Coordinates of N, CA and C in Angstrom, one line a residue:
Chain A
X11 N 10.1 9.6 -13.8 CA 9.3 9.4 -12.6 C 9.2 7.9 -12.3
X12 N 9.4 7.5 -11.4 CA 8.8 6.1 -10.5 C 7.4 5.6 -11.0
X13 N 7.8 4.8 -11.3 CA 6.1 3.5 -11.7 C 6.5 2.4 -11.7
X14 N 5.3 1.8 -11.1 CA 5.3 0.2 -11.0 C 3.9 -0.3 -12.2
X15 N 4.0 -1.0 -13.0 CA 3.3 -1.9 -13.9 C 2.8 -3.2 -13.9
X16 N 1.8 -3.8 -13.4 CA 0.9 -4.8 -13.3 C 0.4 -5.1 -14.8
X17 N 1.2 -5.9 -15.5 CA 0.2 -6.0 -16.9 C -0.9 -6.9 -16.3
X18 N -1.0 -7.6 -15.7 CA -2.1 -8.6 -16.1 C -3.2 -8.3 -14.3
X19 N -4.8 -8.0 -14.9 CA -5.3 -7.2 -13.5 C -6.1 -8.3 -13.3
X20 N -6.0 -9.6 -13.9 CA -6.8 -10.7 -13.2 C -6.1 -11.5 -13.8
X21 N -6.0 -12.7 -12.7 CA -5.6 -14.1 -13.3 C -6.3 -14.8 -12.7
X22 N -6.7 -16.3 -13.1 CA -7.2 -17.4 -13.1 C -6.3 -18.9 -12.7
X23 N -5.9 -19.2 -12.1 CA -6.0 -20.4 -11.7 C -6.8 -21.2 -10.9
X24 N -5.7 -23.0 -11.0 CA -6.6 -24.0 -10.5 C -5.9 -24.0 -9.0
X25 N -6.5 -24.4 -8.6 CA -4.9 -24.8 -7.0 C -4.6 -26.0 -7.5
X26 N -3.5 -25.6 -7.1 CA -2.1 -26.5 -6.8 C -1.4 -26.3 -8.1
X27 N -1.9 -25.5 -9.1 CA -0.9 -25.1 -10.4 C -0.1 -24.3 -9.7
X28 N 1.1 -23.8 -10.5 CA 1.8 -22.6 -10.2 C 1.5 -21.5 -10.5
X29 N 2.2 -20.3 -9.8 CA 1.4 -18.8 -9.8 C 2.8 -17.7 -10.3
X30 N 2.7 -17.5 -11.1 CA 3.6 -15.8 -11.9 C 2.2 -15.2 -12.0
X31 N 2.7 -14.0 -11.1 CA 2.6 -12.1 -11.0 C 3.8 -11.7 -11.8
X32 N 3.4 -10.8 -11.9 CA 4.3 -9.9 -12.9 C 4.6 -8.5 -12.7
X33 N 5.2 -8.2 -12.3 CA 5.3 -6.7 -12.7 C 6.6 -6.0 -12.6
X34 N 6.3 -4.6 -13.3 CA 7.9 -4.1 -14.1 C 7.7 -2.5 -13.5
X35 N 9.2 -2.1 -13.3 CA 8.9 -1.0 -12.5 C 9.4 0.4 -13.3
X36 N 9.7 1.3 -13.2 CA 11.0 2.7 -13.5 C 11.2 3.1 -12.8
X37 N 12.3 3.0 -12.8 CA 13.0 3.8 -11.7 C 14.4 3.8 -12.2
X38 N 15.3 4.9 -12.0 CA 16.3 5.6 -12.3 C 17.2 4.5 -11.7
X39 N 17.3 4.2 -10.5 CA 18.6 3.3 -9.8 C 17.8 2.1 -9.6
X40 N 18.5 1.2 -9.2 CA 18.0 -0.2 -8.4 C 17.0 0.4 -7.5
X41 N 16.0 0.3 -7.4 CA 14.6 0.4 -5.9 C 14.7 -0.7 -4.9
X42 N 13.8 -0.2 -4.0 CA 13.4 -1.4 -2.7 C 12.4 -1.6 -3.5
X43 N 12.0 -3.1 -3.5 CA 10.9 -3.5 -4.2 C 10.2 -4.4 -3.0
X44 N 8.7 -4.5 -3.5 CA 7.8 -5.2 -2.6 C 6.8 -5.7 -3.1
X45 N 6.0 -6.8 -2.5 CA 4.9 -7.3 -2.7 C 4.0 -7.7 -1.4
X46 N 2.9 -7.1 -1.9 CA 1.7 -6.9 -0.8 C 0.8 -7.5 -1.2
X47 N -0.2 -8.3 -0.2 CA -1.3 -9.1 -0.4 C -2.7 -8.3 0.4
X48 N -3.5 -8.3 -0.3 CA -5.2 -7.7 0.0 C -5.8 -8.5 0.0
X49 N -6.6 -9.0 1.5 CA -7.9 -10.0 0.9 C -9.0 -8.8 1.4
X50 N -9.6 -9.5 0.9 CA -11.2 -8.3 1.3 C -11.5 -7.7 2.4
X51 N -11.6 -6.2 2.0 CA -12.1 -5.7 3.4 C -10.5 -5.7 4.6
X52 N -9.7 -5.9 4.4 CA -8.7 -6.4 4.7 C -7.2 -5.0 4.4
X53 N -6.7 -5.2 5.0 CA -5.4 -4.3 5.0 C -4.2 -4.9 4.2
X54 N -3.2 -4.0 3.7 CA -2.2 -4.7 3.1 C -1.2 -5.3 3.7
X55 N -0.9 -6.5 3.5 CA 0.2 -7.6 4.2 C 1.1 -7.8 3.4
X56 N 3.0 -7.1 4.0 CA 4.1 -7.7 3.2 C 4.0 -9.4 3.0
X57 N 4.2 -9.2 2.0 CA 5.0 -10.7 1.2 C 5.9 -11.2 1.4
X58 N 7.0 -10.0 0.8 CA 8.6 -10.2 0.7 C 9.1 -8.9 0.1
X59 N 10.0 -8.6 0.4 CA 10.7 -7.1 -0.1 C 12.1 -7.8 -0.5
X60 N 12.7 -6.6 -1.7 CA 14.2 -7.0 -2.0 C 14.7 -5.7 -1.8
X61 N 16.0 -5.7 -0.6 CA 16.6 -4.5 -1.2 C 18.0 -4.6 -1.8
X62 N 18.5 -5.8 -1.7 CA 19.8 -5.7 -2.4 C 20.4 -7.4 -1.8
X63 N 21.4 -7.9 -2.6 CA 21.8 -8.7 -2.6 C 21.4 -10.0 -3.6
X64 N 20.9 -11.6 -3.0 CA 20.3 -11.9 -3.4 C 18.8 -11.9 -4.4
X65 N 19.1 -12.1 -5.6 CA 17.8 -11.9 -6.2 C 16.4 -12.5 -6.4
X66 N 16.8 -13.9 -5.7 CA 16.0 -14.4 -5.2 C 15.6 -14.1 -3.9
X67 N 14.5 -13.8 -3.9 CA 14.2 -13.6 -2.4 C 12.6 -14.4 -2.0
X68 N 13.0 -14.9 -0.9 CA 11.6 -15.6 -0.1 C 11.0 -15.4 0.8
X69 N 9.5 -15.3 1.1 CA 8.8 -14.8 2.0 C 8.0 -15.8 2.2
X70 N 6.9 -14.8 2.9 CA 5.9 -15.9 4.0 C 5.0 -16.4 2.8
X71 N 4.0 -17.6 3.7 CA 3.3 -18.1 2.8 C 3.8 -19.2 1.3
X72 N 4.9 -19.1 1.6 CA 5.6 -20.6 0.1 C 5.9 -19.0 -1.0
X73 N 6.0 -18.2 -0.6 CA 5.8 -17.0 -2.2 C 7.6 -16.5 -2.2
X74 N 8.0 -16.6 -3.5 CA 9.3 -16.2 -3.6 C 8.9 -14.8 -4.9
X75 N 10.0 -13.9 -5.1 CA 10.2 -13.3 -6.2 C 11.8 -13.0 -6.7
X76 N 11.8 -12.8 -8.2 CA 12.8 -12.5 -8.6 C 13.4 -11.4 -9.3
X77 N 14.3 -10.7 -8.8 CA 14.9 -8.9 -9.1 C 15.9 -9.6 -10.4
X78 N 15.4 -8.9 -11.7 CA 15.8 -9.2 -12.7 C 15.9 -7.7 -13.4
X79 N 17.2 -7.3 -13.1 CA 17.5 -5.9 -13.6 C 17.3 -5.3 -14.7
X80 N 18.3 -6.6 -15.7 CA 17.7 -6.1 -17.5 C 16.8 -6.0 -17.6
X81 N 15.2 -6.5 -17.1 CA 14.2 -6.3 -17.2 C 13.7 -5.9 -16.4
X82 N 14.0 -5.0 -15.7 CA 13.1 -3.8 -14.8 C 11.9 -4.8 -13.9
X83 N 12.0 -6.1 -14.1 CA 10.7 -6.8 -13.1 C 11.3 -7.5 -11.8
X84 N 9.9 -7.8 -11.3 CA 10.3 -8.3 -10.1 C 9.4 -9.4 -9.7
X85 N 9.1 -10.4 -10.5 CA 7.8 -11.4 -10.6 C 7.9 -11.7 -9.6
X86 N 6.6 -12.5 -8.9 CA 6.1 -12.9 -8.0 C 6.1 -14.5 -8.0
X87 N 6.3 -15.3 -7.7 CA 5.7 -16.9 -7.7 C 5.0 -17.6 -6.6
X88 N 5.0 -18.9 -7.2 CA 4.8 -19.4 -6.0 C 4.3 -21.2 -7.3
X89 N 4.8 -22.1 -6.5 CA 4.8 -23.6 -7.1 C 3.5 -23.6 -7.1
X90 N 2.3 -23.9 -5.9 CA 1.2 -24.6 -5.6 C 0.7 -23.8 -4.9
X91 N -0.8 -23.1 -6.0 CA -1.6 -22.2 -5.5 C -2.3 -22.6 -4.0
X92 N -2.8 -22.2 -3.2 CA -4.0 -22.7 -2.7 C -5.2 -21.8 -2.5
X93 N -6.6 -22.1 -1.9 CA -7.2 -21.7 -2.5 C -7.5 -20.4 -1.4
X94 N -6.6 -20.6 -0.5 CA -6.6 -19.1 0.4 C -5.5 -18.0 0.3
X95 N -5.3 -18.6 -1.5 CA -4.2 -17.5 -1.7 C -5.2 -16.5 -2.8
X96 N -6.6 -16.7 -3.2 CA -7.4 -15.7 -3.6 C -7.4 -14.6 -3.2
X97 N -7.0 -13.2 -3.9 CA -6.7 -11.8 -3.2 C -6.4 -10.8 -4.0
X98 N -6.0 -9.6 -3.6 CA -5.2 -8.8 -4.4 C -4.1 -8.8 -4.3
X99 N -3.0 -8.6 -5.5 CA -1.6 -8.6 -5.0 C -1.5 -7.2 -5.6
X100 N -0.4 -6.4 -4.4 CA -0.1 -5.2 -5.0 C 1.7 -5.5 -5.1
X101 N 2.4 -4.9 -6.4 CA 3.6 -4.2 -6.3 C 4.2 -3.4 -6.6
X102 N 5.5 -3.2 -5.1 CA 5.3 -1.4 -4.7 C 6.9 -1.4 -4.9
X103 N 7.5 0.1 -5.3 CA 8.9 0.2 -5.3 C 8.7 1.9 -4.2
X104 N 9.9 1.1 -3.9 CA 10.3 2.7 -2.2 C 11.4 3.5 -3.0
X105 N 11.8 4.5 -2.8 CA 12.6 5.4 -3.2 C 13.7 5.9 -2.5
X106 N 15.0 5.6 -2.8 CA 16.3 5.3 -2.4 C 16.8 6.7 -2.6
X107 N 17.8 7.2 -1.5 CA 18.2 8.5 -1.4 C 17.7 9.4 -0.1
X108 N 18.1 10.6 -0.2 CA 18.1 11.6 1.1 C 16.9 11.2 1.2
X109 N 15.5 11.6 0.6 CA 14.1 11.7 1.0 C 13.7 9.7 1.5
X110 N 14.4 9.0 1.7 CA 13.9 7.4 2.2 C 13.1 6.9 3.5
X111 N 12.2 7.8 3.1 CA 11.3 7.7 4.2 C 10.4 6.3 4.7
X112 N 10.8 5.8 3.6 CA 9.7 5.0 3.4 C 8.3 4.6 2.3
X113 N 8.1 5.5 1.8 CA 7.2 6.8 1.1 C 7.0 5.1 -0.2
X114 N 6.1 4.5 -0.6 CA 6.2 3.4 -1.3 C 5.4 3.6 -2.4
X115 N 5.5 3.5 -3.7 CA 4.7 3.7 -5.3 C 3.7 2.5 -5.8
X116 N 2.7 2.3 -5.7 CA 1.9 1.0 -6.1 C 1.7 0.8 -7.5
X117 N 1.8 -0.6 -8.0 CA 1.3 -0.8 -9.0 C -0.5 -0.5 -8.8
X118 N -0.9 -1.6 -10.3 CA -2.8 -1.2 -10.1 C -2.9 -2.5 -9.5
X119 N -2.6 -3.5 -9.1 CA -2.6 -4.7 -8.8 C -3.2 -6.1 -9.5
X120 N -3.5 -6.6 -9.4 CA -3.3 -8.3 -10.3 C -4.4 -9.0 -9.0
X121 N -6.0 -9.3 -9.4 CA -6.6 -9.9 -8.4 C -6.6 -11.4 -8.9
X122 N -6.7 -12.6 -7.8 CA -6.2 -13.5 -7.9 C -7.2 -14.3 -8.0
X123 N -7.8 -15.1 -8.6 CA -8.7 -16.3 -8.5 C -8.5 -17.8 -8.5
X124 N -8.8 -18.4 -7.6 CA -8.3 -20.0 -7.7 C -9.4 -20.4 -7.9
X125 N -9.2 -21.4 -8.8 CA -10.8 -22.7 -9.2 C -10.2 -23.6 -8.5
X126 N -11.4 -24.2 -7.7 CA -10.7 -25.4 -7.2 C -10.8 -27.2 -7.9
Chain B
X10 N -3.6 -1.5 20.6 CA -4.1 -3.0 20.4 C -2.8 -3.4 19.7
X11 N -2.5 -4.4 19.0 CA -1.6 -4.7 18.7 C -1.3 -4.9 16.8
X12 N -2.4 -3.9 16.0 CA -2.4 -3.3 14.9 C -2.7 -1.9 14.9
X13 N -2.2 -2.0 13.6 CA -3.1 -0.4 13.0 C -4.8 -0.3 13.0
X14 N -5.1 0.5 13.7 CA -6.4 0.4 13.9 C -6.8 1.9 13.1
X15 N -7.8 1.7 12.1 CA -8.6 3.0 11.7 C -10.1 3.0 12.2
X16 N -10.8 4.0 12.2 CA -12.1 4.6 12.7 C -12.4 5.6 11.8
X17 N -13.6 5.7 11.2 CA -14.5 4.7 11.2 C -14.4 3.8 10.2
X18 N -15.0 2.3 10.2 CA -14.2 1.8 8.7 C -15.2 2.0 8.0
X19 N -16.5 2.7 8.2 CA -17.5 3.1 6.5 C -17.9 4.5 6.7
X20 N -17.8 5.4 6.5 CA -18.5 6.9 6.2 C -19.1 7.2 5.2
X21 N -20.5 7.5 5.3 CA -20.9 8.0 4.0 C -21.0 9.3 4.3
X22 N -20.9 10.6 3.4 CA -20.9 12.0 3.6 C -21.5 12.4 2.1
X23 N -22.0 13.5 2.6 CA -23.1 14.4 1.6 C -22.1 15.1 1.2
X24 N -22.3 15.4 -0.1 CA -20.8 16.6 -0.8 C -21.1 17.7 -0.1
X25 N -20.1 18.2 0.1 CA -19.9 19.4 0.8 C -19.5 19.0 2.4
X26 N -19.9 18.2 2.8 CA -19.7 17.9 4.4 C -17.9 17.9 4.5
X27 N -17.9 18.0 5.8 CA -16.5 17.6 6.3 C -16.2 16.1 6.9
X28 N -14.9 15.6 6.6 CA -15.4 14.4 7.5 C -13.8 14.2 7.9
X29 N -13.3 13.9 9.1 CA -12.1 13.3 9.7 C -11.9 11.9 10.0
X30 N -10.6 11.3 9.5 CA -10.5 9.7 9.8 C -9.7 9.7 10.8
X31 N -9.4 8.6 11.3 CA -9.2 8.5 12.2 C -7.9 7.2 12.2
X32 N -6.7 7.3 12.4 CA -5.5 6.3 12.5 C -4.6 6.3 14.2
X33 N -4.9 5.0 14.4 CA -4.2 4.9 15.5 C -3.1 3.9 15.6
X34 N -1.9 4.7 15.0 CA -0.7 3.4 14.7 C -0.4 2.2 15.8
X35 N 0.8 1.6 15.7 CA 1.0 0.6 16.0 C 2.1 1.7 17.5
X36 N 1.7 1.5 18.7 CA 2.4 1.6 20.1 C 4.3 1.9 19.5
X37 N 4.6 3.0 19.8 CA 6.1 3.2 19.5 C 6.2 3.6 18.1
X38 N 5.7 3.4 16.9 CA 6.2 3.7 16.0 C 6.2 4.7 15.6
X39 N 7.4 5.0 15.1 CA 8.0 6.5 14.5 C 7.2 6.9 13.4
X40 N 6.9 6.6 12.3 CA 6.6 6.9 10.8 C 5.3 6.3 10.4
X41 N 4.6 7.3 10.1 CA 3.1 7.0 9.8 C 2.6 8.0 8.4
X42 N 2.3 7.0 7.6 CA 1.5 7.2 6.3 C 0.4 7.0 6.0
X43 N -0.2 8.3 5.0 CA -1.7 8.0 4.6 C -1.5 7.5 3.2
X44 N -2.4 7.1 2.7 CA -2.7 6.4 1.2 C -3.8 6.5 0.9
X45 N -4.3 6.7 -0.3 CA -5.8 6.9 -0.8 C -5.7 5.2 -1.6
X46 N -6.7 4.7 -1.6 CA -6.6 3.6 -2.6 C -8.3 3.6 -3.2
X47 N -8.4 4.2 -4.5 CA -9.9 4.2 -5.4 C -9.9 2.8 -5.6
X48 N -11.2 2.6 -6.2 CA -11.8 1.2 -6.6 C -11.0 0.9 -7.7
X49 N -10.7 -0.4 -7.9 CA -10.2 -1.2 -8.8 C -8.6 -0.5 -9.0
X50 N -8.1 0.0 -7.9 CA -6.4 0.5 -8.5 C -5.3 0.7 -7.3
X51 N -4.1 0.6 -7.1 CA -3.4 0.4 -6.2 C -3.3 1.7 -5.2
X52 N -3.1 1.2 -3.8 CA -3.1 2.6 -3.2 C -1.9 3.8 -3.7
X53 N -2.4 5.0 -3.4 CA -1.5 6.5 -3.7 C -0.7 7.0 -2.4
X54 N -0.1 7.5 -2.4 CA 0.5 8.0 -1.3 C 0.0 9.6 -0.9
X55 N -0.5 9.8 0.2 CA -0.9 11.4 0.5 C 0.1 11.7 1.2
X56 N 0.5 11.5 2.3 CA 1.2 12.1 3.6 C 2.1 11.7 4.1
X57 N 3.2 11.9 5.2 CA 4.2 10.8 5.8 C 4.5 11.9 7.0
X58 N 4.3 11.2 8.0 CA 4.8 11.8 10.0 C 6.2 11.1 10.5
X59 N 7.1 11.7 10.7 CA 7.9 11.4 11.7 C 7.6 12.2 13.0
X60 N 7.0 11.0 13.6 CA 6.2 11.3 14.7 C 5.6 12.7 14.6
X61 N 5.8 13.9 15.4 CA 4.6 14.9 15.1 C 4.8 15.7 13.9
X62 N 6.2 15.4 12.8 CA 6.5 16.9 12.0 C 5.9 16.0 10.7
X63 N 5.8 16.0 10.1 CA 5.0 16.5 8.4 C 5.5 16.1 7.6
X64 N 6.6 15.2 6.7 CA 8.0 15.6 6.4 C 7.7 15.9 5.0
X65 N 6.1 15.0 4.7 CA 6.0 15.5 3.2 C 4.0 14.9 3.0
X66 N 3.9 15.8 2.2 CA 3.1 16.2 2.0 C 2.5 16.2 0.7
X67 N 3.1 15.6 -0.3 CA 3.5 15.7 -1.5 C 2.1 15.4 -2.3
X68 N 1.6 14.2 -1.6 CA 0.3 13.3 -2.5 C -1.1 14.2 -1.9
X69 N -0.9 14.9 -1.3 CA -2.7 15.5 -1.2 C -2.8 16.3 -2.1
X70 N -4.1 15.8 -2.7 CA -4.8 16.0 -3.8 C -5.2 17.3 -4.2
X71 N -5.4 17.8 -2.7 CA -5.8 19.4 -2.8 C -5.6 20.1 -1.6
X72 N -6.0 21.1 -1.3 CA -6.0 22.3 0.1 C -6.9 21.7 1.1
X73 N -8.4 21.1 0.0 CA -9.3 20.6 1.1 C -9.2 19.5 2.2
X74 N -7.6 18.6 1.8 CA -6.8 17.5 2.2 C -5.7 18.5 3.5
X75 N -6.1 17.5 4.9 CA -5.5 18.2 5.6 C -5.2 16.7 6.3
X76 N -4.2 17.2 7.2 CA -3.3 15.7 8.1 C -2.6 16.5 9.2
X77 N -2.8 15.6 10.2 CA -2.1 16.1 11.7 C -1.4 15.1 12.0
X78 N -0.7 15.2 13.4 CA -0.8 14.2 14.0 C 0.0 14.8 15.3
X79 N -0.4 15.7 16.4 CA 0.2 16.3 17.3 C 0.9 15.8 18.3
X80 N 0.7 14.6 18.8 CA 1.6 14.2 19.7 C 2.3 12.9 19.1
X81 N 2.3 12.7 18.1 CA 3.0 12.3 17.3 C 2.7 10.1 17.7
X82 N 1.9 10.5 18.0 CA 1.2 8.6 18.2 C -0.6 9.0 17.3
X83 N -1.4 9.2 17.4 CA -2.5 9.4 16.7 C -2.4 10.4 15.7
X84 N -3.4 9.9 14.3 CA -3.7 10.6 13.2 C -4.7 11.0 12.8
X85 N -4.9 11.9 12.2 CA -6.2 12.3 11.9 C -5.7 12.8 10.6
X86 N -6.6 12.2 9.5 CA -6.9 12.9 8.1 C -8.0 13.4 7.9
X87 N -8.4 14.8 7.2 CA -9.4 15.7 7.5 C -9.7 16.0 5.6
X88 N -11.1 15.8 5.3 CA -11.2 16.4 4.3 C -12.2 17.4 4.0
X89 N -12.2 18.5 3.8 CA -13.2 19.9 3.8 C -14.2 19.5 2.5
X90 N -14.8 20.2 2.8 CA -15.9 20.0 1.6 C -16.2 18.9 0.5
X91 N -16.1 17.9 1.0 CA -15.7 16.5 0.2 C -16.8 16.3 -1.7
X92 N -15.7 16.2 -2.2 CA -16.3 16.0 -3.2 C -16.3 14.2 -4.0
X93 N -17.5 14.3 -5.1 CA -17.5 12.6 -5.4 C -16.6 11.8 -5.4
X94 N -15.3 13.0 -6.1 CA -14.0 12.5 -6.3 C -13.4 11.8 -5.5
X95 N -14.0 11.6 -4.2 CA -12.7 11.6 -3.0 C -13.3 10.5 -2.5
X96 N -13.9 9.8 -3.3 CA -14.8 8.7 -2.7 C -13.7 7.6 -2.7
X97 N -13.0 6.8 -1.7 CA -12.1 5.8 -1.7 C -12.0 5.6 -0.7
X98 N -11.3 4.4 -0.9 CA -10.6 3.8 1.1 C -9.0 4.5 1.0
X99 N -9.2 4.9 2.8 CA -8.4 5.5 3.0 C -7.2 5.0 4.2
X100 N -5.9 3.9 3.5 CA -5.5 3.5 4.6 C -4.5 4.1 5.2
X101 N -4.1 3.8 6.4 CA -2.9 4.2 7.0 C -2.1 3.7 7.8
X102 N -0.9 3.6 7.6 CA 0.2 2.3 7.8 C 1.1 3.3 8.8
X103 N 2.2 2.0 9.6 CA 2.9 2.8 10.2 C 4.1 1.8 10.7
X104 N 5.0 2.4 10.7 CA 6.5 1.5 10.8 C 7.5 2.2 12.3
X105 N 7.9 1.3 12.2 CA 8.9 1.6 13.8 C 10.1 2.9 13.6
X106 N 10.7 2.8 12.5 CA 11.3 3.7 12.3 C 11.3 4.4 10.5
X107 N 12.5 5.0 10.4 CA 12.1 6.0 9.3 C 12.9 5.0 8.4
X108 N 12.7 5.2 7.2 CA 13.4 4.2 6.0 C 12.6 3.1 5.6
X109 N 13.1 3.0 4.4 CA 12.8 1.4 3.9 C 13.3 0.3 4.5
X110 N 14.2 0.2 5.4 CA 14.4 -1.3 5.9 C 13.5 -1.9 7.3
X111 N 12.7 -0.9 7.0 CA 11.5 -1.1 8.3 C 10.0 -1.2 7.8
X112 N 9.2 -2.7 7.9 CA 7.8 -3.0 7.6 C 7.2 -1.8 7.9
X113 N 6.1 -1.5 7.0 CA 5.0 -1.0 7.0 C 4.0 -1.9 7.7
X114 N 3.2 -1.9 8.5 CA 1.5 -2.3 9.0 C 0.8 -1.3 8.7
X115 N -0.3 -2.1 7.5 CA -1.0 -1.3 7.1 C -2.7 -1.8 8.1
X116 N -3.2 -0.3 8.5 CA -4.7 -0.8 8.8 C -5.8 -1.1 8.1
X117 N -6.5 -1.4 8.1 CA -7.5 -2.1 7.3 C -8.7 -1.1 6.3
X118 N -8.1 0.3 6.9 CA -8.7 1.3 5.9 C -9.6 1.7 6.2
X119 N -10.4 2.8 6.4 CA -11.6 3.6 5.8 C -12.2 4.3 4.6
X120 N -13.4 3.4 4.4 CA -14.4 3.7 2.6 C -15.2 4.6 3.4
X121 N -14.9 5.7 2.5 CA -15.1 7.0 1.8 C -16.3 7.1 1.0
X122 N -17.6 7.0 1.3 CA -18.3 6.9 0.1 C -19.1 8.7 -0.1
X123 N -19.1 9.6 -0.9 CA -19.4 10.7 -1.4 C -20.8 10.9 -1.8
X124 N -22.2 11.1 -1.3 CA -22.8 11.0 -2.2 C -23.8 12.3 -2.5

């Protein structure tokens, strides 16, 4: 079965350190992979999605992630926190084949804290 | 408007009540999803509309979980006799066409509180 894994459900930075999310997924073939941002009270906002090619991939907001196969992850970064990057981050894998609806699997997510 | 708009964004309901949410996707889009997301954990998947048909149904929790969407632009998720259980925000997203190479807009949810 499909799962996405968030080891770490809070982190702590300063701004302007750098920021690794983590998370590791199963799935049977390569997935569409994703990362979503939650600020409070708030709806979920794409980040960046990978579905093939480059493994680096870059999105809004300064945030890149990397599709690293042997390791089933798809971390999240970013160089220089800021302090309106405090949030939830979720990551989600879509499911490839006849049923590709769209239909997306969430990790538990990783809430984000910046000290300033 | 030019998001996903839910209604109402707080309900509180007495167990046993009925209560219907309310999703008004984004103008044109084909493919609309429900999601349950409990406290402290990533949203679940309940439902998925290509425009008015159903195509799956896979994540509702139970019988008392019901989902429409008849003319295939508005949603309504319906839950019968609501129990503690079901206490969560309930969002629902919606994309232009069918597949993954098309964003999700998610709305900003309706909290579910059971008491």
């Amino acid at each position: 079965a499909q799962s996405v894994t968030q080891p770490d459900i809070h982190i702590t930075v300063s701004e302007g350190a750098s920021l690794e999310l983590r998370c590791n997924y199963s799935y049977g073939a390569t997935p569409y992979l994703f990362w979503y941002v939650q600020s409070p009270g708030q709806g979920l906002q794409l980040l960046l999605k990978y579905f093939s090619g480059d493994t680096l991939v870059q999105g809004i907001k300064g945030f890149e992630a990397e599709f690293k196969r042997s390791q089933s992850s798809f971390n999240l970064r970013k160089p220089s926190v800021h302090w309106s990057d405090a949030a939830e981050y979720f990551c989600a894998v879509g499911a490839r084949g006849s049923s590709n609806t769209g239909k997306l699997i969430f990790g538990q997510g990783t809430t984000l804290q910046v000290k300033p | 408007g030019a998001g996903v708009s839910q209604s109402p964004r707080y309900k509180v309901a007495k167990r046993g009540q009925d209560v219907a949410l309310r999703c008004d996707p984004i103008s044109g889009h084909v493919s609309l999803f429900w999601y349950q997301q409990a406290l402290g954990q990533g949203p679940e998947f309940l439902t998925y509309f290509q425009n008015e048909a159903q195509l799956d149904k896979s994540g509702l929790p139970s019988d008392r979980f019901f989902a429409e969407r008849p003319e295939g632009s508005v949603s309504t998720l319906k839950i019968q006799r609501t129990q503690q259980e079901d206490s969560a925000v309930y969002l629902c997203a919606s994309s232009a066409m069918d597949g993954m190479n098309t964003e999700a807009f998610f709305g900003q949810g309706t909290r579910l509180t059971v008491v």
